[in-house]
XYZ file of C-alpha atoms in Angstrom:
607
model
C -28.318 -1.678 -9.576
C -28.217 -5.380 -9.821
C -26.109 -7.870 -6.774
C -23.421 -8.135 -9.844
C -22.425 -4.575 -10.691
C -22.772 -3.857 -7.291
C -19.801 -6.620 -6.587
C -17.621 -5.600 -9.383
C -18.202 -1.730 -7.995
C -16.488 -3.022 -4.683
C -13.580 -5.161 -5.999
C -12.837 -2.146 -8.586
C -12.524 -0.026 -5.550
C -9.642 -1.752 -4.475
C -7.877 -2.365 -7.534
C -5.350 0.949 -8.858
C -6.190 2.946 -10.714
C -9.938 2.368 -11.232
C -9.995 3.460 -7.131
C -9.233 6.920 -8.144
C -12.608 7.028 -10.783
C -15.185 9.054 -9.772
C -18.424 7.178 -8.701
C -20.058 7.852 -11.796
C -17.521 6.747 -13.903
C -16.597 3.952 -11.559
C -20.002 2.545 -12.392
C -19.905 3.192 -15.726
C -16.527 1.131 -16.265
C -17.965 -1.529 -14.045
C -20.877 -2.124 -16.182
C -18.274 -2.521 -19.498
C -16.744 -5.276 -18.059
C -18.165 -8.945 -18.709
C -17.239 -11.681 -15.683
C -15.203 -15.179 -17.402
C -15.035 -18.065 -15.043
C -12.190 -20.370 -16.098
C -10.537 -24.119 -14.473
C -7.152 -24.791 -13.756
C -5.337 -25.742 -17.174
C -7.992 -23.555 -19.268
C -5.992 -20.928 -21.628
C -7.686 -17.395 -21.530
C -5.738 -16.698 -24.492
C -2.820 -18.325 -26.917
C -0.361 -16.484 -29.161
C -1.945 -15.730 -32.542
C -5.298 -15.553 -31.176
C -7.259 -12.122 -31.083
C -7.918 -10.857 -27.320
C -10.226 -8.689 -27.043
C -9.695 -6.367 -24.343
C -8.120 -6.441 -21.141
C -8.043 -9.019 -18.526
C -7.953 -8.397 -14.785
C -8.014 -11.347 -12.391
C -10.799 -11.363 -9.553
C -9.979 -14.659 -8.089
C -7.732 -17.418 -8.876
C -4.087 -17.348 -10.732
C -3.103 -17.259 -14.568
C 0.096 -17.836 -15.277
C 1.835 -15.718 -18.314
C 3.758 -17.661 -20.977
C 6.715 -16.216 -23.311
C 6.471 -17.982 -27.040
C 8.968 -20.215 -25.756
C 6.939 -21.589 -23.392
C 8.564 -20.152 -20.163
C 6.793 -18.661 -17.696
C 7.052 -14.826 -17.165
C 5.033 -14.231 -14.350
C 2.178 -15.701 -11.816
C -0.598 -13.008 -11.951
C -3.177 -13.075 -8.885
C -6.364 -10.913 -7.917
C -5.739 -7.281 -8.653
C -3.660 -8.180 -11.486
C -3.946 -7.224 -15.006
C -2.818 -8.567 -18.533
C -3.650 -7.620 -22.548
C -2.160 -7.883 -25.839
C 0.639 -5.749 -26.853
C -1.064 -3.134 -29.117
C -2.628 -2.735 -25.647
C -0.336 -2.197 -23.166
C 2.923 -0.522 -23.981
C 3.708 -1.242 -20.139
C 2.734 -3.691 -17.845
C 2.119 -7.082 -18.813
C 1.436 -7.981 -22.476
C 0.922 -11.503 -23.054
C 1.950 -13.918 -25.659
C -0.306 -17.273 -23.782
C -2.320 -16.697 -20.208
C -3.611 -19.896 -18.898
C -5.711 -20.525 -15.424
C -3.599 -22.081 -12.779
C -6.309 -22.247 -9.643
C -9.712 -21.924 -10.653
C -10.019 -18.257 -11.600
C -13.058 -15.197 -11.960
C -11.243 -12.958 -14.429
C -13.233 -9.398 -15.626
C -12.618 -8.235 -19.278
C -12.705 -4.918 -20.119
C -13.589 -4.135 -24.331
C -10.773 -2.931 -25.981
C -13.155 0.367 -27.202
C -13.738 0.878 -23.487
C -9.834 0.486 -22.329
C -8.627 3.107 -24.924
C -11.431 5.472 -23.904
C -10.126 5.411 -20.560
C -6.565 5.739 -21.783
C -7.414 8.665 -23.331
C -9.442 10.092 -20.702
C -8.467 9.462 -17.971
C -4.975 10.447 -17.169
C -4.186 7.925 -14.211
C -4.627 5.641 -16.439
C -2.672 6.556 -19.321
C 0.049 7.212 -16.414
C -0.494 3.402 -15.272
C -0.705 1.579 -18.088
C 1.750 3.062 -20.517
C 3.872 5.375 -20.130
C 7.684 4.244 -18.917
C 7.032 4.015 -15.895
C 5.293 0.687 -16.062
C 8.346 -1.624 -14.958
C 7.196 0.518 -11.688
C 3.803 -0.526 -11.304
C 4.962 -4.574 -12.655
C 4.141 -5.734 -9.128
C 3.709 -9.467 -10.488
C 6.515 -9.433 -12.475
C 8.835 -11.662 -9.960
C 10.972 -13.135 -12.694
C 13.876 -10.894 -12.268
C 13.942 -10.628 -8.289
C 16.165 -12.051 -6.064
C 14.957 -15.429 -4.023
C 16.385 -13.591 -0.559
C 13.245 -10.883 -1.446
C 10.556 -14.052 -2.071
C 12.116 -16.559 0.504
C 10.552 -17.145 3.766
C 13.111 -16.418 6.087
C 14.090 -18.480 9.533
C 13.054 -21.687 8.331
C 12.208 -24.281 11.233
C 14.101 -27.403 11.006
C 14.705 -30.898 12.940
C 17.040 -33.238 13.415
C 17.183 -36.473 11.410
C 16.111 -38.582 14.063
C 13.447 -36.644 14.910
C 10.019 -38.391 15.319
C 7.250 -38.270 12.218
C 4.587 -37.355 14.901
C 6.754 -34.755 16.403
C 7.870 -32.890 13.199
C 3.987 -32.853 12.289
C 2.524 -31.487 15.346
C 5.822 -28.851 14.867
C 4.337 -28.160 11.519
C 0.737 -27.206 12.481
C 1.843 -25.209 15.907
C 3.861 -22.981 13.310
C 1.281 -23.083 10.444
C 3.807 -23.873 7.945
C 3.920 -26.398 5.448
C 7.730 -27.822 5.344
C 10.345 -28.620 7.574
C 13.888 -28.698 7.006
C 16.223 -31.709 8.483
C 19.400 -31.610 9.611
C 21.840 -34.113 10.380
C 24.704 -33.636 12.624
C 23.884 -29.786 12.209
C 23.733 -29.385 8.180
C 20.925 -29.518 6.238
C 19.910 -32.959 4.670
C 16.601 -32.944 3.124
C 13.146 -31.579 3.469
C 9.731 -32.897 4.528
C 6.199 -31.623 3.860
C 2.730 -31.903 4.523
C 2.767 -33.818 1.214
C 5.316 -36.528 2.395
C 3.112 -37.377 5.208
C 0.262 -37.538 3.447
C 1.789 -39.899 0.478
C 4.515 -41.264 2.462
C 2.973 -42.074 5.789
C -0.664 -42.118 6.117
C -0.990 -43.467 2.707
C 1.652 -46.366 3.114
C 0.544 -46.813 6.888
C 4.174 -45.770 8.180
C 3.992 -45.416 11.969
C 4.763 -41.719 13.174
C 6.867 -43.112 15.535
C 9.377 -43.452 12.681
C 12.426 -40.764 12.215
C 11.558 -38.042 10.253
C 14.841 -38.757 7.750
C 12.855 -41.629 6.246
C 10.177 -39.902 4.602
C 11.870 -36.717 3.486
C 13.701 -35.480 0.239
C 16.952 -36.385 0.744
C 19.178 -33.602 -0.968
C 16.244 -31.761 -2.752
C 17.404 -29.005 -5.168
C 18.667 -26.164 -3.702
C 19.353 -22.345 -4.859
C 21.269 -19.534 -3.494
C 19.498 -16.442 -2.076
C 21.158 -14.510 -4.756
C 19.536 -16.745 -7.532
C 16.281 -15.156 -9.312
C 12.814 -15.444 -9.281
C 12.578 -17.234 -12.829
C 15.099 -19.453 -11.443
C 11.934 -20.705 -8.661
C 9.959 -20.666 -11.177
C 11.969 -23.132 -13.749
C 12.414 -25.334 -10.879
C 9.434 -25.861 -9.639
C 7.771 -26.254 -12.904
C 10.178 -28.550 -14.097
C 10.486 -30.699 -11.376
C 6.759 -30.462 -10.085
C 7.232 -29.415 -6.866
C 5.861 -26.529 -3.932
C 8.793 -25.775 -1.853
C 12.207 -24.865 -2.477
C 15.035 -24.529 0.131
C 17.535 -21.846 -0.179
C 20.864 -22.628 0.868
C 24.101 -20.517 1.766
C 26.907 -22.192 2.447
C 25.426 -25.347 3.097
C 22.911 -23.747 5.524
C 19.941 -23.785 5.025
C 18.109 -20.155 5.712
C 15.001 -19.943 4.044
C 12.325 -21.646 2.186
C 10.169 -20.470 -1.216
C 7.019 -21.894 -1.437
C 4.168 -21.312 -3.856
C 2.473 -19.193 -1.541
C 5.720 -17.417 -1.158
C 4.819 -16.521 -4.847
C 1.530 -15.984 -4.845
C 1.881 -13.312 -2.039
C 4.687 -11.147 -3.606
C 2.100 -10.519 -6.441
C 0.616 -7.958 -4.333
C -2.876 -10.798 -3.739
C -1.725 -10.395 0.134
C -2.762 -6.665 0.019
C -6.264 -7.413 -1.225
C -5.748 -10.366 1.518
C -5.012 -8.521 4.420
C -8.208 -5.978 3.305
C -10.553 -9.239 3.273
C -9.092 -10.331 6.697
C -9.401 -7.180 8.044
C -12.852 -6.840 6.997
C -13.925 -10.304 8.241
C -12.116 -10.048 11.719
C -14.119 -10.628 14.565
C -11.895 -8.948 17.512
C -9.321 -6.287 17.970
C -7.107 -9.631 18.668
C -7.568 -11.002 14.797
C -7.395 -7.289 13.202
C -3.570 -6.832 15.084
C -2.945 -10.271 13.816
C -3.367 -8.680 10.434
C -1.942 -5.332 10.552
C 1.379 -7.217 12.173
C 2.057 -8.789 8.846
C 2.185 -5.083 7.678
C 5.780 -5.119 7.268
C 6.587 -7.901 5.270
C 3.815 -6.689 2.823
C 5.793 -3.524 2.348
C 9.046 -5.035 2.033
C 7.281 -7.143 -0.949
C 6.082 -4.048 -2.709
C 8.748 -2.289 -2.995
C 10.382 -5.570 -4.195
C 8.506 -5.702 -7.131
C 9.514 -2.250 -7.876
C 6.310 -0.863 -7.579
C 5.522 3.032 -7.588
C 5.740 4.537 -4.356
C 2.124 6.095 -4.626
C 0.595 2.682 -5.198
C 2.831 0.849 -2.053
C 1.230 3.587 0.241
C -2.264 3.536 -1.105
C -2.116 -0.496 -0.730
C -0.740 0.418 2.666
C -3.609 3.094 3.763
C -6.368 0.664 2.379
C -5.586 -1.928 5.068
C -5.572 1.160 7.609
C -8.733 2.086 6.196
C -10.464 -1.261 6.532
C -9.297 -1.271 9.755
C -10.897 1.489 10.623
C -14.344 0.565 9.271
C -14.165 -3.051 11.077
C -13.215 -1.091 14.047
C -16.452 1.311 13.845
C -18.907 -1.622 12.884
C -17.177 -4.071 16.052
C -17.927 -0.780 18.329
C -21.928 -0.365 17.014
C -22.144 -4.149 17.369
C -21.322 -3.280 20.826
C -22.809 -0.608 21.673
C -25.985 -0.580 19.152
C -26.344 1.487 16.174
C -25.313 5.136 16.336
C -28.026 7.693 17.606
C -27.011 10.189 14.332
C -25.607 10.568 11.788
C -21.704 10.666 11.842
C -18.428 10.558 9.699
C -15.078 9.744 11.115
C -12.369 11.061 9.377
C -8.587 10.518 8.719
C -6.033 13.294 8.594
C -2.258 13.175 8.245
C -0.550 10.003 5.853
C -3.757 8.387 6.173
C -5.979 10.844 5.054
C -3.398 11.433 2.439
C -3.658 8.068 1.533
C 0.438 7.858 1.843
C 0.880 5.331 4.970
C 4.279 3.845 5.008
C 5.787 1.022 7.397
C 6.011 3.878 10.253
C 2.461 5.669 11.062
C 0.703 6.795 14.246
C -3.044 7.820 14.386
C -4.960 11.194 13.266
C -8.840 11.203 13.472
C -11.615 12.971 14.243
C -15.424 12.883 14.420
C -17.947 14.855 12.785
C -21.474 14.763 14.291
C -24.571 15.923 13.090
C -25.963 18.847 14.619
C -29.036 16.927 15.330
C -26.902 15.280 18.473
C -28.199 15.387 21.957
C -25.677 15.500 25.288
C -26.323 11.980 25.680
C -25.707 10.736 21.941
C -22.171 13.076 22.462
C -21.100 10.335 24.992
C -22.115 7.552 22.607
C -19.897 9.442 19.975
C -16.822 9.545 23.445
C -17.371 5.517 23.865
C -17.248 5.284 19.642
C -14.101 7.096 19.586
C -12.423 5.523 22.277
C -13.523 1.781 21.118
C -11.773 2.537 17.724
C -9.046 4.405 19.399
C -7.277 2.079 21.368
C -8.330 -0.737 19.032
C -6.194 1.421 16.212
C -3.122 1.404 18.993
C -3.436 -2.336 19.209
C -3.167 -2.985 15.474
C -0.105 -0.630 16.009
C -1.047 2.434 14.775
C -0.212 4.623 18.129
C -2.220 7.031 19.741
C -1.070 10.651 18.224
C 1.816 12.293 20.278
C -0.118 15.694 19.381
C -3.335 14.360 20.986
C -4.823 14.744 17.311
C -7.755 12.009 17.696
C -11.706 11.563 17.742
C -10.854 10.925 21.796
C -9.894 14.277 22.463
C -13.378 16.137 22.977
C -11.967 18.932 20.798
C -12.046 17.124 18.018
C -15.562 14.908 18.139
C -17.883 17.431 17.860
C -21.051 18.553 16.174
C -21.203 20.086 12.025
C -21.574 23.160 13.593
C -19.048 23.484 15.654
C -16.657 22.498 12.931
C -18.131 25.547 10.546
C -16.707 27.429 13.559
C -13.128 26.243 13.795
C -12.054 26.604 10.146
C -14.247 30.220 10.182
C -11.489 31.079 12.712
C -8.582 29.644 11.577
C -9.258 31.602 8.374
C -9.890 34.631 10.037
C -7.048 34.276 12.336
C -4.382 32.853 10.900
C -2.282 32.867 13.756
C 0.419 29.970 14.469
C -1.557 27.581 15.934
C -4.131 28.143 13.439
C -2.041 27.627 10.934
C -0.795 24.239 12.296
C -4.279 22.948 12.804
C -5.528 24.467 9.590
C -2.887 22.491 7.726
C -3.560 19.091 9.851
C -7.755 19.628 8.927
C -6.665 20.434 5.281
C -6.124 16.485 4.922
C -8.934 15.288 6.220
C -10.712 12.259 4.190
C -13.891 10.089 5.395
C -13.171 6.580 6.395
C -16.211 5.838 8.423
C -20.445 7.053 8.747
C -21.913 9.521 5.942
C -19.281 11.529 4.167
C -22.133 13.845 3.064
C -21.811 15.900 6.309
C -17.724 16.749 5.278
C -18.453 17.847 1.899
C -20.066 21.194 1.824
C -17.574 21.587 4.923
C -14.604 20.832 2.874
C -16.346 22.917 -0.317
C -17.024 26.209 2.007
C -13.940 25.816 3.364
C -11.583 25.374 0.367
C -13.874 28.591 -0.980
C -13.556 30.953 2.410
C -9.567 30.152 2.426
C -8.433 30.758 -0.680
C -10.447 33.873 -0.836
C -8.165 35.232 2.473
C -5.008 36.456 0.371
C -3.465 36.861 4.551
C -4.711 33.316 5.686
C -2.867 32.014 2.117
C -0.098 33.944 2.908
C 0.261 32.396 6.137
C 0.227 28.720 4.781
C 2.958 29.518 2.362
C 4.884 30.449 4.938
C 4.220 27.607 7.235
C 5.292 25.305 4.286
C 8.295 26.914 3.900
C 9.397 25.920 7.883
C 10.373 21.958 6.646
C 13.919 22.671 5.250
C 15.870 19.707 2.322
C 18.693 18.779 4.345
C 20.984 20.556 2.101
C 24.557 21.499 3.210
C 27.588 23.339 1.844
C 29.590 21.715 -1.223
C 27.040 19.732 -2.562
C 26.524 17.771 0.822
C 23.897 16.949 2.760
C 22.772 18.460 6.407
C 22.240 15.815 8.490
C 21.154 15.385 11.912
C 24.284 16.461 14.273
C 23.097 15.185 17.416
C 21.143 12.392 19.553
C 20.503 8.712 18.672
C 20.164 9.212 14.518
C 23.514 11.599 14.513
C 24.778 11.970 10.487
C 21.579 10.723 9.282
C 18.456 12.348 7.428
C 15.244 12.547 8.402
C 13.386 11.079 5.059
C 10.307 12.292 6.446
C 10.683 15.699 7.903
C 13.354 17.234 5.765
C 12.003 15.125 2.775
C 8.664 13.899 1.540
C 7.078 16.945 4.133
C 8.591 19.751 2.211
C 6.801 18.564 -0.815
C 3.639 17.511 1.427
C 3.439 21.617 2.514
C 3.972 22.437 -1.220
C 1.304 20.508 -2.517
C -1.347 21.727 0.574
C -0.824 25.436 -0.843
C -0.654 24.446 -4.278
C -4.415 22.424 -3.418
C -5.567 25.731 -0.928
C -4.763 28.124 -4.284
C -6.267 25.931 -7.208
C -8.853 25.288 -4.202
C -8.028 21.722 -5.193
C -10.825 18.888 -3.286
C -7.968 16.347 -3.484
C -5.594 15.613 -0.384
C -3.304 13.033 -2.125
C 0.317 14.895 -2.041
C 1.115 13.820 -6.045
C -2.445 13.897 -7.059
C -2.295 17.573 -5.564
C 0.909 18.652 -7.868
C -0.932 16.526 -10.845
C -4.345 18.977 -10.074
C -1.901 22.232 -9.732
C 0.057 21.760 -13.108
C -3.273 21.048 -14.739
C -5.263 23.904 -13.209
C -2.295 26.306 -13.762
C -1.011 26.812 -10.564
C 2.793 26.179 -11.174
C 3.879 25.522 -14.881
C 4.183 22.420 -16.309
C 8.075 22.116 -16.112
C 7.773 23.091 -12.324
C 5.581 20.516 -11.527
C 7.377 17.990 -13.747
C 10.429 18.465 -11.915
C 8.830 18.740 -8.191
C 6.784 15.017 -9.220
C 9.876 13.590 -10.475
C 11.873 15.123 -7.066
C 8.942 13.987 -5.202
C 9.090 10.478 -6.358
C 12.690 9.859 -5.708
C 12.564 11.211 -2.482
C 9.653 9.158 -1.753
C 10.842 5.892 -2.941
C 13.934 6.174 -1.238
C 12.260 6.526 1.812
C 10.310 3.125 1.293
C 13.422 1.281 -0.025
C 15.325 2.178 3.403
C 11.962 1.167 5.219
C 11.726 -2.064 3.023
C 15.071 -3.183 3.592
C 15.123 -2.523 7.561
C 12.225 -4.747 7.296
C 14.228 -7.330 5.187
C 16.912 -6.896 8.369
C 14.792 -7.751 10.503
C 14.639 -4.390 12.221
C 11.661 -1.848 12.772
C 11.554 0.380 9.787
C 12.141 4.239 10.347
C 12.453 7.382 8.609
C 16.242 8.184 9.401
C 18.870 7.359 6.408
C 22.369 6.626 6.998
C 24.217 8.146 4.005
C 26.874 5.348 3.155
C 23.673 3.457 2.665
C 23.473 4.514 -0.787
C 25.960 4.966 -3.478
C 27.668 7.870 -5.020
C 25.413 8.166 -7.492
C 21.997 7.819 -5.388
C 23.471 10.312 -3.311
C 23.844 12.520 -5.755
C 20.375 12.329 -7.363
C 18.798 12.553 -4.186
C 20.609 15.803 -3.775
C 19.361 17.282 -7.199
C 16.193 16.384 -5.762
C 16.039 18.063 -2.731
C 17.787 21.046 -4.537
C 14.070 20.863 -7.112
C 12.650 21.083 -3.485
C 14.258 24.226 -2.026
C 14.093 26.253 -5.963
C 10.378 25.655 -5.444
C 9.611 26.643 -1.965
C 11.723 29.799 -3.011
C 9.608 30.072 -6.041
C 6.164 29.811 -3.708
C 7.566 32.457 -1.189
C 8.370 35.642 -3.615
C 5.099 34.702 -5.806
C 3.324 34.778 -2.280
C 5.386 37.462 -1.204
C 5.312 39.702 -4.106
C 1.093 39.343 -4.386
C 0.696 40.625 -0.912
């Protein structure tokens, strides 16, 4: 396999949906598409002209033209665009042309419909109606308070040049905003000094007031992202100060805009990757939130805001592992560290703690076990620093229980099977979600294929599980109300996570354990069930659809928390939403409860 393929493998790993291909395939797709290189001002493609397949951006920025000539959207790595007859959702173009000097991949037409038809994922992705989900560039009709950097810094008038610019590297931003007498005035930017001062040989003794914008062009917070756009274009500028009341309290830049495309998730992988310290990896994972709050901005599915979300965890975790046998030298065996809970289920939101474990090859010595104890703990308390807290349940690769030879392994599910007791149950369903991050996967799979096999073949160990799933409750009350917590610091609220999305989590582990289903994804597990027959079609269209309200509301109360300028949590506050929200989110947890009753008497009635 040539450096090239190999590269376009790697990228296409990160990009949704072609992460979900198998390797094969993955390949296979890779090798269809050709690699463009384009300059800023270069069209890709102008209305009337043929285009010949579709276009996804592996560097650089396009921007996407209506036949008016307005801009619809700024598209950025991970993005992708194609003609109408293509692409009944997402973005269909009229006129694409390169804004930064760009590496765009083209996929054949032939090749894109093959997938379409093939591939389900992507037939869900592309164009069915849910694409105004999945438009995560699409920034035209959001509100500036959801693009704006928030908190601007700002100086008074008489400030000096020198001062303001030393002020603007310490904060590593790229505009100031002046006040005089306690109102906003005008704006300065690294661009004013440069053209204004240096160039002109001001002295930077100077007050700042002579050398900025004087009452720039201003818009509300409640104005819209096409709004920016106009603007900017218009007027040829990079910043834009939003103003409320003649305050000023926030700033839109072009990077502002270039982020909210979802590039900063691919970002934050590359700086997690490239981090040299446990210092710069929490420096990346602390911008976490803000990335969230920007997904679900842009109205983007909840399965693709927590994968995006999970893939910074999981890079973390690599860089982690590779710091610690930098460290310590390479690893005496073989290994594979693996992920359980949200992360293993690829469904990390803006609230997660840690869940790991180590599996060893059986080749391992005493000695190399302690290697294996310093490994663990290296990536262990390097995971708390990024902010992903130890496990309350002591579920990690520290706790000698869980880093431990193949062998022993084989042993633990044999008996959880066999024994099905409580605790078994709870660490059968914990193990049931496990996922390699880390080391050679190949020592999990025939683990996870025996496994899958040996439980679903133990009609009392299945029996069990259903009726562990069934102990997470919808908060459902009397009269079409909800149940909400009665007591303690979240009193009349909901738990979004426990009496929500973790209902449908235990569904979809049974449904998985019975179609003996490889996948630990929660919707990818009710996609594989409906498919392989284990609940009917309607069932599982109603449980996805239940599923995916209950899970997006859950990110939009995290998202907007983080928007407040408070730590996101799973606890809703019911006047938070509207009648009708309220009321759908009841039918949904009502879908919930029909089909854990449904999974109980089928359970029930076979044994």
């Amino acid at each position: 396999m040539d450096e090239g393929l190999k590269t376009i493998i790697a990228f296409l790993e990160t990009v949704h949906p072609y992460d979900g291909l198998p390797q094969d395939e993955l390949a296979r797709v890779a090798g269809s598409f050709s690699r463009r290189e384009y300059h800023a001002g270069e069209e890709v493609y102008h209305a009337g002209e043929p285009l010949k397949g579709l276009y996804l951006v592996k560097r650089g920025a396009v921007e996407v033209l209506e036949p008016s000539g307005g801009i619809v959207s700024l598209l950025g790595p991970r993005n992708s665009f194609g003609e109408r007859g293509l692409m009944r959702s997402g973005l269909a173009v009229t006129t694409a042309r390169v804004t930064q000097d760009a590496v765009l991949l083209m996929l054949p037409t032939g090749e894109f419909r093959r997938l379409i038809a093939e591939q389900p994922s992507f037939e869900r992705f592309f164009q069915r109606g849910r694409g105004s989900e999945h438009r995560e560039s699409d920034l035209t009709g959001q509100k500036v308070e959801r693009l704006m950097a928030r908190e601007p810094f700002t100086v008074p008038a008489e400030t000096p040049i020198r001062t303001a610019a030393r002020l603007m590297r310490d904060k590593s931003v790229s505009s100031l905003g002046v006040t005089e007498a306690g109102r906003f005035a005008g704006l300065v930017t690294v661009r004013d000094f440069t053209n204004k001062v240096l160039a002109a040989d001001l002295s930077p003794d100077l007050p700042v007031s002579q050398v900025m914008t004087r009452d720039p062009v201003t818009l509300p917070p409640n104005a819209l992202g096409s709004d920016v756009l106009h603007v900017m274009l218009e007027r040829r500028i990079g910043h834009l100060p939003v103003v409320e009341g003649g305050d000023l309290v926030g700033i839109v830049t072009q990077t502002d805009l270039t982020r909210f495309q979802a590039v900063s998730s691919a970002q934050f992988v590359r700086d997690a990757a490239t981090a040299a310290d446990v210092t710069e990896l929490a420096a990346v994972t602390a911008r976490i939130p803000r990335l969230l709050a920007q997904l679900v901005g842009a109205h983007n599915a909840h399965e693709v805001v927590t994968r995006l979300i999970t893939d910074i965890a999981d890079t973390v975790t690599r860089r982690l592992l590779s710091l610690a046998e930098q460290d310590f030298g390479p690893a005496p065996v073989p290994y594979c560290w693996l992920a359980c809970g949200s992360q293993g289920r690829q469904e990390q939101t803006g609230v997660s703690d840690q869940d790991n474990c180590l599996i060893v090859s059986d080749d391992a010595t005493a000695e190399d076990m302690q290697w294996f104890a310093r490994l663990a703990r290296f990536v262990s308390d390097g995971l708390d620093a990024c902010g992903y807290v130890f496990c309350p349940g002591d579920m990690m690769a520290t706790n000698p229980r869980w880093c431990q030879p193949l062998r022993v392994w084989r042993d633990y599910f044999a008996g959880w099977v066999a024994t099905p007791d409580p605790m078994a149950q709870m660490l059968a369903s914990v193990m049931f979600d496990l996922r390699p991050i880390g080391g050679d996967p190949a020592l999990f799979r025939a683990l996870q294929e025996d496994t899958l096999d040996m439980a679903a073949r133990n009609s009392i160990f299945v029996a069990h599980m259903v009726a562990n799933s069934l102990k997470h409750a919808p908060p459902l009350g009397l009269l079409r109300g909800f149940a909400t917590i009665r007591s303690g610091e979240h009193k009349n609220h909901i738990d979004l996570k426990h009496n929500g999305v973790v209902p449908v989590t235990d569904l979809g582990r049974v449904y998985a354990l019975i179609g003996r289903l490889p996948v630990v994804n929660t919707r990818a597990r009710l996609e594989g069930a409906a498919e392989a027959g284990v609940i009917s079609p309607s069932g599982a269209r109603d449980l996805i659809e239940a599923y995916d309200l209950i899970a997006r509301t859950r990110l939009e109360h995290q998202a907007a928390q983080v928007r407040a300028g408070t730590a996101p949590d799973n606890f809703l506050s019911l006047p938070e939403l509207s009648d009708f929200e309220r009321s759908h989110l009841r039918d949904a947890f009502v879908v919930v409860r029909t089909m854990q009753s449904a999974v109980g008497q089928s359970r029930g009635a076979r044994n």
